[in-house]
Amino acid sequence: MALRSIEQKIEGMVEKTFGRMFRSTLQPVELARRLAREMEDHKTVSVSRVYVPNQYTVYLSPADRRQFSSYESALVVELGSYLEAHARSEGLSLLSMPRIRLETDSDLRPGEFGIACRMVDPGRPGPEAAEPAADVADAAAAPDEGIAAPAPEAVPPEPTAPDEPGEPVPNEALAAVSGTQVLSPEQARAAGLVREQVTLYVAGQPFRVTQKVTTMGRSRDCDIVVPDPNVSRVHAEVRHEGLEYVLVDLGSTNGVEVNGRRVLRHNLRDGDRVSLGGAEVVVERR
């Protein structure tokens, strides 16, 4: 029974259709939130990791599909990047970069949409016609009404994320993710498809930021020790939140300044000059 349950999650996980009526039209941010929720609802716990689906098919009404037609390629890349960042921030594991596909379902009304998700090994594509994990029901309709979401079509294997930090995803891989659009390395970095390197230079000494939370201060217990008497024992920390690295003042005595301006919280950018009570830290994002 347990083996069958795992097989169903890996080969045929289908989300219940969500129906929400909007005053205007369906918004991409609503799709992103629902996709993230589906990712968390379909976790598979392994020995040392928690895996989540890497393929998602979003079923839209004809009217909603038309409104996305002019920028659909960019939208699916952005949604995939959002899911990758969400998985990373929550400590979830993916077998490959998330792939998003948009499909039209004529049974859906404007504002309603369905999501089917699966976990697919990019090296070993599984059966394409899998049984759905649950019946698809319309949340906005009466309880006895149902909307059947079609099974996802066959898709090619996904490219795996680069092994080396900072290594760009090949253009061919980006084309597979977006459907048609091929991104430049700069666009890929902006979309979060490249593992970014963040380095903090303290008195000229480089410190790579590799943790979700990195503390800075005078104490030897900090991840980055700043040996300056004007620096508090635990002065500030850098938090990795989604695609951002956020500098946060932890109630220090002499405060935090970025580029000469006092801050309590700041999204770090390449070239930022941070002052921790007078001790200078230079930020490099690549």
PDB file of C-alpha atoms in Angstrom:
ATOM      1  CA  MET A   1       0.000   0.000   0.000  1.00  0.00           C
ATOM      2  CA  ALA A   2       2.857   2.370   0.887  1.00  0.00           C
ATOM      3  CA  LEU A   3       4.623   1.598  -2.391  1.00  0.00           C
ATOM      4  CA  ARG A   4       1.448   2.275  -4.355  1.00  0.00           C
ATOM      5  CA  SER A   5       1.020   5.567  -2.500  1.00  0.00           C
ATOM      6  CA  ILE A   6       4.534   6.663  -3.441  1.00  0.00           C
ATOM      7  CA  GLU A   7       3.982   5.636  -7.068  1.00  0.00           C
ATOM      8  CA  GLN A   8       0.798   7.674  -7.214  1.00  0.00           C
ATOM      9  CA  LYS A   9       2.571  10.730  -5.868  1.00  0.00           C
ATOM     10  CA  ILE A  10       5.465  10.379  -8.295  1.00  0.00           C
ATOM     11  CA  GLU A  11       3.517   9.413 -11.406  1.00  0.00           C
ATOM     12  CA  GLY A  12       0.085  10.949 -11.100  1.00  0.00           C
ATOM     13  CA  MET A  13      -0.309  13.749  -8.605  1.00  0.00           C
ATOM     14  CA  VAL A  14      -3.204  15.961  -9.603  1.00  0.00           C
ATOM     15  CA  GLU A  15      -4.416  18.981  -7.733  1.00  0.00           C
ATOM     16  CA  LYS A  16      -8.087  19.668  -7.146  1.00  0.00           C
ATOM     17  CA  THR A  17      -9.339  22.417  -9.362  1.00  0.00           C
ATOM     18  CA  PHE A  18      -9.566  25.801  -7.720  1.00  0.00           C
ATOM     19  CA  GLY A  19     -12.415  28.040  -8.680  1.00  0.00           C
ATOM     20  CA  ARG A  20     -12.259  31.674  -7.684  1.00  0.00           C
ATOM     21  CA  MET A  21     -14.313  34.373  -9.292  1.00  0.00           C
ATOM     22  CA  PHE A  22     -12.473  37.648  -9.845  1.00  0.00           C
ATOM     23  CA  ARG A  23     -13.957  41.020 -10.434  1.00  0.00           C
ATOM     24  CA  SER A  24     -11.736  41.359 -13.496  1.00  0.00           C
ATOM     25  CA  THR A  25      -9.462  38.560 -14.724  1.00  0.00           C
ATOM     26  CA  LEU A  26      -7.181  35.904 -13.313  1.00  0.00           C
ATOM     27  CA  GLN A  27      -3.887  37.314 -12.025  1.00  0.00           C
ATOM     28  CA  PRO A  28      -0.466  35.630 -12.384  1.00  0.00           C
ATOM     29  CA  VAL A  29       0.224  36.137  -8.671  1.00  0.00           C
ATOM     30  CA  GLU A  30      -2.752  33.901  -7.871  1.00  0.00           C
ATOM     31  CA  LEU A  31      -1.280  31.172 -10.070  1.00  0.00           C
ATOM     32  CA  ALA A  32       2.072  31.511  -8.307  1.00  0.00           C
ATOM     33  CA  ARG A  33       0.527  31.182  -4.852  1.00  0.00           C
ATOM     34  CA  ARG A  34      -1.541  28.157  -5.827  1.00  0.00           C
ATOM     35  CA  LEU A  35       1.458  26.484  -7.454  1.00  0.00           C
ATOM     36  CA  ALA A  36       3.510  26.975  -4.286  1.00  0.00           C
ATOM     37  CA  ARG A  37       0.675  25.527  -2.213  1.00  0.00           C
ATOM     38  CA  GLU A  38       0.441  22.492  -4.483  1.00  0.00           C
ATOM     39  CA  MET A  39       4.197  21.998  -4.236  1.00  0.00           C
ATOM     40  CA  GLU A  40       3.961  21.854  -0.437  1.00  0.00           C
ATOM     41  CA  ASP A  41       0.846  19.650  -0.497  1.00  0.00           C
ATOM     42  CA  HIS A  42       2.591  16.964  -2.563  1.00  0.00           C
ATOM     43  CA  LYS A  43       5.807  16.364  -0.651  1.00  0.00           C
ATOM     44  CA  THR A  44       7.546  12.992  -0.778  1.00  0.00           C
ATOM     45  CA  VAL A  45       9.763  12.308   2.233  1.00  0.00           C
ATOM     46  CA  SER A  46      12.941  10.408   1.362  1.00  0.00           C
ATOM     47  CA  VAL A  47      15.705   9.191   3.688  1.00  0.00           C
ATOM     48  CA  SER A  48      17.424  12.564   4.009  1.00  0.00           C
ATOM     49  CA  ARG A  49      15.431  14.905   1.730  1.00  0.00           C
ATOM     50  CA  VAL A  50      11.905  16.073   1.109  1.00  0.00           C
ATOM     51  CA  TYR A  51      11.118  15.990  -2.609  1.00  0.00           C
ATOM     52  CA  VAL A  52       8.410  18.001  -4.347  1.00  0.00           C
ATOM     53  CA  PRO A  53       6.937  17.885  -7.880  1.00  0.00           C
ATOM     54  CA  ASN A  54       8.928  19.407 -10.717  1.00  0.00           C
ATOM     55  CA  GLN A  55       6.270  19.378 -13.468  1.00  0.00           C
ATOM     56  CA  TYR A  56       3.087  21.445 -13.311  1.00  0.00           C
ATOM     57  CA  THR A  57       0.275  21.830 -15.831  1.00  0.00           C
ATOM     58  CA  VAL A  58      -2.102  24.746 -15.294  1.00  0.00           C
ATOM     59  CA  TYR A  59      -5.539  24.445 -16.923  1.00  0.00           C
ATOM     60  CA  LEU A  60      -7.152  27.783 -17.771  1.00  0.00           C
ATOM     61  CA  SER A  61     -10.433  28.919 -19.225  1.00  0.00           C
ATOM     62  CA  PRO A  62     -10.232  30.044 -22.885  1.00  0.00           C
ATOM     63  CA  ALA A  63     -10.619  33.702 -21.851  1.00  0.00           C
ATOM     64  CA  ASP A  64      -7.866  33.530 -19.229  1.00  0.00           C
ATOM     65  CA  ARG A  65      -5.536  31.666 -21.594  1.00  0.00           C
ATOM     66  CA  ARG A  66      -5.995  34.415 -24.198  1.00  0.00           C
ATOM     67  CA  GLN A  67      -5.051  37.162 -21.759  1.00  0.00           C
ATOM     68  CA  PHE A  68      -1.677  35.464 -21.131  1.00  0.00           C
ATOM     69  CA  SER A  69      -0.978  34.675 -24.793  1.00  0.00           C
ATOM     70  CA  SER A  70       1.188  37.725 -25.489  1.00  0.00           C
ATOM     71  CA  TYR A  71       3.672  36.896 -22.723  1.00  0.00           C
ATOM     72  CA  GLU A  72       3.047  33.210 -22.004  1.00  0.00           C
ATOM     73  CA  SER A  73       6.677  32.164 -22.562  1.00  0.00           C
ATOM     74  CA  ALA A  74       7.947  34.749 -20.102  1.00  0.00           C
ATOM     75  CA  LEU A  75       5.191  33.884 -17.622  1.00  0.00           C
ATOM     76  CA  VAL A  76       6.014  30.176 -17.442  1.00  0.00           C
ATOM     77  CA  VAL A  77       9.692  30.997 -16.887  1.00  0.00           C
ATOM     78  CA  GLU A  78       8.787  33.414 -14.109  1.00  0.00           C
ATOM     79  CA  LEU A  79       6.456  30.911 -12.445  1.00  0.00           C
ATOM     80  CA  GLY A  80       9.122  28.211 -12.654  1.00  0.00           C
ATOM     81  CA  SER A  81      11.690  30.551 -11.111  1.00  0.00           C
ATOM     82  CA  TYR A  82       9.251  31.424  -8.336  1.00  0.00           C
ATOM     83  CA  LEU A  83       8.706  27.743  -7.512  1.00  0.00           C
ATOM     84  CA  GLU A  84      12.455  27.027  -7.549  1.00  0.00           C
ATOM     85  CA  ALA A  85      13.076  29.914  -5.170  1.00  0.00           C
ATOM     86  CA  HIS A  86      10.190  28.815  -2.944  1.00  0.00           C
ATOM     87  CA  ALA A  87      11.541  25.252  -2.746  1.00  0.00           C
ATOM     88  CA  ARG A  88      15.008  26.544  -1.940  1.00  0.00           C
ATOM     89  CA  SER A  89      13.764  28.858   0.813  1.00  0.00           C
ATOM     90  CA  GLU A  90      11.717  26.036   2.387  1.00  0.00           C
ATOM     91  CA  GLY A  91      14.516  23.457   2.185  1.00  0.00           C
ATOM     92  CA  LEU A  92      12.653  21.291  -0.353  1.00  0.00           C
ATOM     93  CA  SER A  93      14.391  19.225  -3.043  1.00  0.00           C
ATOM     94  CA  LEU A  94      13.639  19.194  -6.781  1.00  0.00           C
ATOM     95  CA  LEU A  95      14.757  16.621  -9.345  1.00  0.00           C
ATOM     96  CA  SER A  96      15.107  19.427 -11.899  1.00  0.00           C
ATOM     97  CA  MET A  97      14.090  23.032 -12.487  1.00  0.00           C
ATOM     98  CA  PRO A  98      10.284  23.263 -12.218  1.00  0.00           C
ATOM     99  CA  ARG A  99       8.521  23.222 -15.565  1.00  0.00           C
ATOM    100  CA  ILE A 100       5.198  24.992 -15.995  1.00  0.00           C
ATOM    101  CA  ARG A 101       2.792  24.417 -18.885  1.00  0.00           C
ATOM    102  CA  LEU A 102      -0.424  26.264 -19.640  1.00  0.00           C
ATOM    103  CA  GLU A 103      -3.344  24.412 -21.210  1.00  0.00           C
ATOM    104  CA  THR A 104      -6.873  25.431 -22.174  1.00  0.00           C
ATOM    105  CA  ASP A 105      -9.913  23.689 -20.688  1.00  0.00           C
ATOM    106  CA  SER A 106     -13.160  24.830 -22.277  1.00  0.00           C
ATOM    107  CA  ASP A 107     -15.174  23.542 -19.286  1.00  0.00           C
ATOM    108  CA  LEU A 108     -13.625  26.172 -17.031  1.00  0.00           C
ATOM    109  CA  ARG A 109     -15.130  29.611 -16.555  1.00  0.00           C
ATOM    110  CA  PRO A 110     -13.094  32.838 -16.318  1.00  0.00           C
ATOM    111  CA  GLY A 111     -11.372  32.986 -12.956  1.00  0.00           C
ATOM    112  CA  GLU A 112     -11.333  29.200 -12.506  1.00  0.00           C
ATOM    113  CA  PHE A 113      -8.249  27.087 -13.014  1.00  0.00           C
ATOM    114  CA  GLY A 114      -6.866  23.641 -12.267  1.00  0.00           C
ATOM    115  CA  ILE A 115      -3.345  22.393 -11.566  1.00  0.00           C
ATOM    116  CA  ALA A 116      -1.875  18.949 -12.180  1.00  0.00           C
ATOM    117  CA  CYS A 117       1.571  18.233 -10.737  1.00  0.00           C
ATOM    118  CA  ARG A 118       3.989  15.334 -10.998  1.00  0.00           C
ATOM    119  CA  MET A 119       7.477  14.391  -9.913  1.00  0.00           C
ATOM    120  CA  VAL A 120       9.492  13.229 -12.924  1.00  0.00           C
ATOM    121  CA  ASP A 121      13.074  12.009 -12.961  1.00  0.00           C
ATOM    122  CA  PRO A 122      14.696  13.936 -15.862  1.00  0.00           C
ATOM    123  CA  GLY A 123      16.890  10.935 -16.596  1.00  0.00           C
ATOM    124  CA  ARG A 124      14.086   8.380 -16.531  1.00  0.00           C
ATOM    125  CA  PRO A 125      10.772   9.738 -17.818  1.00  0.00           C
ATOM    126  CA  GLY A 126       7.930   7.801 -16.272  1.00  0.00           C
ATOM    127  CA  PRO A 127       4.588   6.787 -17.802  1.00  0.00           C
ATOM    128  CA  GLU A 128       2.893   9.786 -19.314  1.00  0.00           C
ATOM    129  CA  ALA A 129      -0.666   8.601 -18.789  1.00  0.00           C
ATOM    130  CA  ALA A 130      -0.840   8.250 -15.028  1.00  0.00           C
ATOM    131  CA  GLU A 131      -3.949   7.879 -12.913  1.00  0.00           C
ATOM    132  CA  PRO A 132      -4.913  11.103 -11.111  1.00  0.00           C
ATOM    133  CA  ALA A 133      -4.330  11.116  -7.388  1.00  0.00           C
ATOM    134  CA  ALA A 134      -7.724  12.681  -6.716  1.00  0.00           C
ATOM    135  CA  ASP A 135     -10.886  13.683  -8.521  1.00  0.00           C
ATOM    136  CA  VAL A 136     -10.844  17.233  -9.807  1.00  0.00           C
ATOM    137  CA  ALA A 137     -13.699  19.280  -8.374  1.00  0.00           C
ATOM    138  CA  ASP A 138     -14.806  22.848  -8.994  1.00  0.00           C
ATOM    139  CA  ALA A 139     -14.431  24.806  -5.774  1.00  0.00           C
ATOM    140  CA  ALA A 140     -16.694  27.602  -7.020  1.00  0.00           C
ATOM    141  CA  ALA A 141     -19.485  25.330  -8.276  1.00  0.00           C
ATOM    142  CA  ALA A 142     -22.087  23.276  -6.414  1.00  0.00           C
ATOM    143  CA  PRO A 143     -20.727  20.200  -4.547  1.00  0.00           C
ATOM    144  CA  ASP A 144     -22.176  17.738  -7.041  1.00  0.00           C
ATOM    145  CA  GLU A 145     -20.612  19.426 -10.076  1.00  0.00           C
ATOM    146  CA  GLY A 146     -17.234  18.206 -11.301  1.00  0.00           C
ATOM    147  CA  ILE A 147     -14.695  19.374 -13.818  1.00  0.00           C
ATOM    148  CA  ALA A 148     -12.333  16.753 -15.124  1.00  0.00           C
ATOM    149  CA  ALA A 149      -8.817  17.979 -15.761  1.00  0.00           C
ATOM    150  CA  PRO A 150      -7.099  16.180 -18.654  1.00  0.00           C
ATOM    151  CA  ALA A 151      -3.921  14.259 -17.934  1.00  0.00           C
ATOM    152  CA  PRO A 152      -0.728  16.196 -18.789  1.00  0.00           C
ATOM    153  CA  GLU A 153       0.679  15.529 -22.239  1.00  0.00           C
ATOM    154  CA  ALA A 154       4.046  13.906 -22.729  1.00  0.00           C
ATOM    155  CA  VAL A 155       6.905  16.274 -22.072  1.00  0.00           C
ATOM    156  CA  PRO A 156      10.619  15.928 -22.759  1.00  0.00           C
ATOM    157  CA  PRO A 157      13.061  15.323 -19.876  1.00  0.00           C
ATOM    158  CA  GLU A 158      14.006  18.398 -17.884  1.00  0.00           C
ATOM    159  CA  PRO A 159      17.570  19.684 -17.711  1.00  0.00           C
ATOM    160  CA  THR A 160      19.087  19.423 -14.248  1.00  0.00           C
ATOM    161  CA  ALA A 161      20.362  22.505 -12.453  1.00  0.00           C
ATOM    162  CA  PRO A 162      24.072  23.265 -12.880  1.00  0.00           C
ATOM    163  CA  ASP A 163      26.398  21.543 -10.397  1.00  0.00           C
ATOM    164  CA  GLU A 164      28.778  24.460 -10.021  1.00  0.00           C
ATOM    165  CA  PRO A 165      27.585  27.685  -8.378  1.00  0.00           C
ATOM    166  CA  GLY A 166      27.318  30.503 -10.858  1.00  0.00           C
ATOM    167  CA  GLU A 167      27.326  28.189 -13.895  1.00  0.00           C
ATOM    168  CA  PRO A 168      24.660  29.402 -16.371  1.00  0.00           C
ATOM    169  CA  VAL A 169      21.923  27.108 -17.593  1.00  0.00           C
ATOM    170  CA  PRO A 170      22.512  26.291 -21.319  1.00  0.00           C
ATOM    171  CA  ASN A 171      20.310  28.129 -23.796  1.00  0.00           C
ATOM    172  CA  GLU A 172      18.862  24.805 -24.947  1.00  0.00           C
ATOM    173  CA  ALA A 173      17.776  24.070 -21.388  1.00  0.00           C
ATOM    174  CA  LEU A 174      16.167  27.484 -21.047  1.00  0.00           C
ATOM    175  CA  ALA A 175      14.323  26.983 -24.313  1.00  0.00           C
ATOM    176  CA  ALA A 176      12.930  23.711 -22.957  1.00  0.00           C
ATOM    177  CA  VAL A 177      11.800  25.412 -19.764  1.00  0.00           C
ATOM    178  CA  SER A 178      10.135  28.377 -21.465  1.00  0.00           C
ATOM    179  CA  GLY A 179       8.711  26.546 -24.469  1.00  0.00           C
ATOM    180  CA  THR A 180      10.001  29.049 -27.029  1.00  0.00           C
ATOM    181  CA  GLN A 181      12.009  31.767 -25.360  1.00  0.00           C
ATOM    182  CA  VAL A 182      15.804  31.538 -25.148  1.00  0.00           C
ATOM    183  CA  LEU A 183      17.230  33.776 -22.450  1.00  0.00           C
ATOM    184  CA  SER A 184      20.602  35.449 -22.310  1.00  0.00           C
ATOM    185  CA  PRO A 185      22.847  34.722 -19.291  1.00  0.00           C
ATOM    186  CA  GLU A 186      21.886  38.123 -17.853  1.00  0.00           C
ATOM    187  CA  GLN A 187      18.170  37.375 -18.228  1.00  0.00           C
ATOM    188  CA  ALA A 188      18.656  33.921 -16.715  1.00  0.00           C
ATOM    189  CA  ARG A 189      20.384  35.427 -13.697  1.00  0.00           C
ATOM    190  CA  ALA A 190      17.609  37.984 -13.285  1.00  0.00           C
ATOM    191  CA  ALA A 191      15.006  35.205 -13.507  1.00  0.00           C
ATOM    192  CA  GLY A 192      16.765  33.210 -10.798  1.00  0.00           C
ATOM    193  CA  LEU A 193      17.775  30.323 -13.100  1.00  0.00           C
ATOM    194  CA  VAL A 194      21.432  30.646 -12.138  1.00  0.00           C
ATOM    195  CA  ARG A 195      22.877  29.857  -8.756  1.00  0.00           C
ATOM    196  CA  GLU A 196      24.125  33.184  -7.561  1.00  0.00           C
ATOM    197  CA  GLN A 197      27.370  33.764  -5.691  1.00  0.00           C
ATOM    198  CA  VAL A 198      27.214  36.342  -2.912  1.00  0.00           C
ATOM    199  CA  THR A 199      30.473  37.373  -1.256  1.00  0.00           C
ATOM    200  CA  LEU A 200      30.984  39.831   1.602  1.00  0.00           C
ATOM    201  CA  TYR A 201      34.398  41.482   1.874  1.00  0.00           C
ATOM    202  CA  VAL A 202      35.327  42.411   5.453  1.00  0.00           C
ATOM    203  CA  ALA A 203      38.605  44.342   5.658  1.00  0.00           C
ATOM    204  CA  GLY A 204      39.402  42.901   2.229  1.00  0.00           C
ATOM    205  CA  GLN A 205      38.818  39.309   3.327  1.00  0.00           C
ATOM    206  CA  PRO A 206      36.129  37.471   1.322  1.00  0.00           C
ATOM    207  CA  PHE A 207      33.323  35.493   2.983  1.00  0.00           C
ATOM    208  CA  ARG A 208      30.958  33.472   0.793  1.00  0.00           C
ATOM    209  CA  VAL A 209      27.291  33.524   1.876  1.00  0.00           C
ATOM    210  CA  THR A 210      26.084  29.927   1.637  1.00  0.00           C
ATOM    211  CA  GLN A 211      23.552  29.615   4.461  1.00  0.00           C
ATOM    212  CA  LYS A 212      19.936  30.650   4.774  1.00  0.00           C
ATOM    213  CA  VAL A 213      20.920  32.933   7.663  1.00  0.00           C
ATOM    214  CA  THR A 214      24.452  34.333   8.101  1.00  0.00           C
ATOM    215  CA  THR A 215      25.239  36.296  11.271  1.00  0.00           C
ATOM    216  CA  MET A 216      27.841  39.079  11.518  1.00  0.00           C
ATOM    217  CA  GLY A 217      29.307  40.610  14.638  1.00  0.00           C
ATOM    218  CA  ARG A 218      32.186  40.815  17.094  1.00  0.00           C
ATOM    219  CA  SER A 219      31.381  37.506  18.782  1.00  0.00           C
ATOM    220  CA  ARG A 220      33.348  34.428  17.760  1.00  0.00           C
ATOM    221  CA  ASP A 221      30.051  32.580  17.554  1.00  0.00           C
ATOM    222  CA  CYS A 222      29.028  34.648  14.516  1.00  0.00           C
ATOM    223  CA  ASP A 223      29.363  33.180  11.027  1.00  0.00           C
ATOM    224  CA  ILE A 224      31.343  36.253   9.959  1.00  0.00           C
ATOM    225  CA  VAL A 225      33.457  37.722  12.745  1.00  0.00           C
ATOM    226  CA  VAL A 226      34.063  41.499  12.486  1.00  0.00           C
ATOM    227  CA  PRO A 227      36.819  42.325  14.994  1.00  0.00           C
ATOM    228  CA  ASP A 228      35.955  45.957  15.638  1.00  0.00           C
ATOM    229  CA  PRO A 229      35.137  47.440  19.087  1.00  0.00           C
ATOM    230  CA  ASN A 230      32.318  49.531  17.560  1.00  0.00           C
ATOM    231  CA  VAL A 231      30.583  46.388  16.263  1.00  0.00           C
ATOM    232  CA  SER A 232      28.032  44.696  18.512  1.00  0.00           C
ATOM    233  CA  ARG A 233      28.533  41.071  19.525  1.00  0.00           C
ATOM    234  CA  VAL A 234      25.767  40.014  17.114  1.00  0.00           C
ATOM    235  CA  HIS A 235      25.371  43.112  14.975  1.00  0.00           C
ATOM    236  CA  ALA A 236      23.413  42.032  11.872  1.00  0.00           C
ATOM    237  CA  GLU A 237      22.541  39.085   9.715  1.00  0.00           C
ATOM    238  CA  VAL A 238      22.065  38.300   6.024  1.00  0.00           C
ATOM    239  CA  ARG A 239      18.935  36.299   5.257  1.00  0.00           C
ATOM    240  CA  HIS A 240      18.440  34.372   2.005  1.00  0.00           C
ATOM    241  CA  GLU A 241      14.764  34.994   1.214  1.00  0.00           C
ATOM    242  CA  GLY A 242      13.627  33.654  -2.159  1.00  0.00           C
ATOM    243  CA  LEU A 243      15.819  35.379  -4.744  1.00  0.00           C
ATOM    244  CA  GLU A 244      16.945  38.123  -2.363  1.00  0.00           C
ATOM    245  CA  TYR A 245      19.721  38.467   0.203  1.00  0.00           C
ATOM    246  CA  VAL A 246      18.415  40.742   2.943  1.00  0.00           C
ATOM    247  CA  LEU A 247      20.615  42.551   5.450  1.00  0.00           C
ATOM    248  CA  VAL A 248      18.883  42.989   8.824  1.00  0.00           C
ATOM    249  CA  ASP A 249      20.061  45.078  11.800  1.00  0.00           C
ATOM    250  CA  LEU A 250      19.679  42.974  14.966  1.00  0.00           C
ATOM    251  CA  GLY A 251      19.264  45.933  17.305  1.00  0.00           C
ATOM    252  CA  SER A 252      22.944  46.878  17.230  1.00  0.00           C
ATOM    253  CA  THR A 253      24.309  49.729  19.331  1.00  0.00           C
ATOM    254  CA  ASN A 254      25.873  51.721  16.486  1.00  0.00           C
ATOM    255  CA  GLY A 255      23.476  50.713  13.715  1.00  0.00           C
ATOM    256  CA  VAL A 256      23.866  49.673  10.088  1.00  0.00           C
ATOM    257  CA  GLU A 257      24.404  51.939   7.106  1.00  0.00           C
ATOM    258  CA  VAL A 258      24.261  51.005   3.415  1.00  0.00           C
ATOM    259  CA  ASN A 259      25.857  53.432   0.965  1.00  0.00           C
ATOM    260  CA  GLY A 260      25.790  56.119   3.641  1.00  0.00           C
ATOM    261  CA  ARG A 261      22.123  55.654   4.598  1.00  0.00           C
ATOM    262  CA  ARG A 262      20.943  54.221   7.926  1.00  0.00           C
ATOM    263  CA  VAL A 263      18.833  51.087   7.442  1.00  0.00           C
ATOM    264  CA  LEU A 264      17.110  48.430   9.501  1.00  0.00           C
ATOM    265  CA  ARG A 265      16.509  46.129   6.545  1.00  0.00           C
ATOM    266  CA  HIS A 266      17.989  46.248   3.045  1.00  0.00           C
ATOM    267  CA  ASN A 267      17.994  44.007  -0.043  1.00  0.00           C
ATOM    268  CA  LEU A 268      21.675  43.672  -0.890  1.00  0.00           C
ATOM    269  CA  ARG A 269      22.884  44.661  -4.362  1.00  0.00           C
ATOM    270  CA  ASP A 270      26.216  44.200  -6.078  1.00  0.00           C
ATOM    271  CA  GLY A 271      28.613  46.955  -5.026  1.00  0.00           C
ATOM    272  CA  ASP A 272      26.748  47.931  -1.858  1.00  0.00           C
ATOM    273  CA  ARG A 273      28.995  49.342   0.875  1.00  0.00           C
ATOM    274  CA  VAL A 274      27.804  48.383   4.321  1.00  0.00           C
ATOM    275  CA  SER A 275      28.980  50.022   7.526  1.00  0.00           C
ATOM    276  CA  LEU A 276      28.603  48.055  10.760  1.00  0.00           C
ATOM    277  CA  GLY A 277      29.349  50.652  13.419  1.00  0.00           C
ATOM    278  CA  GLY A 278      32.148  51.958  11.221  1.00  0.00           C
ATOM    279  CA  ALA A 279      33.511  48.610   9.998  1.00  0.00           C
ATOM    280  CA  GLU A 280      33.092  48.482   6.216  1.00  0.00           C
ATOM    281  CA  VAL A 281      31.713  45.480   4.346  1.00  0.00           C
ATOM    282  CA  VAL A 282      31.583  45.384   0.530  1.00  0.00           C
ATOM    283  CA  VAL A 283      28.943  43.260  -1.212  1.00  0.00           C
ATOM    284  CA  GLU A 284      29.579  41.306  -4.396  1.00  0.00           C
ATOM    285  CA  ARG A 285      26.699  39.489  -6.159  1.00  0.00           C
ATOM    286  CA  ARG A 286      27.579  37.446  -9.249  1.00  0.00           C
TER     287      ARG A 286
END
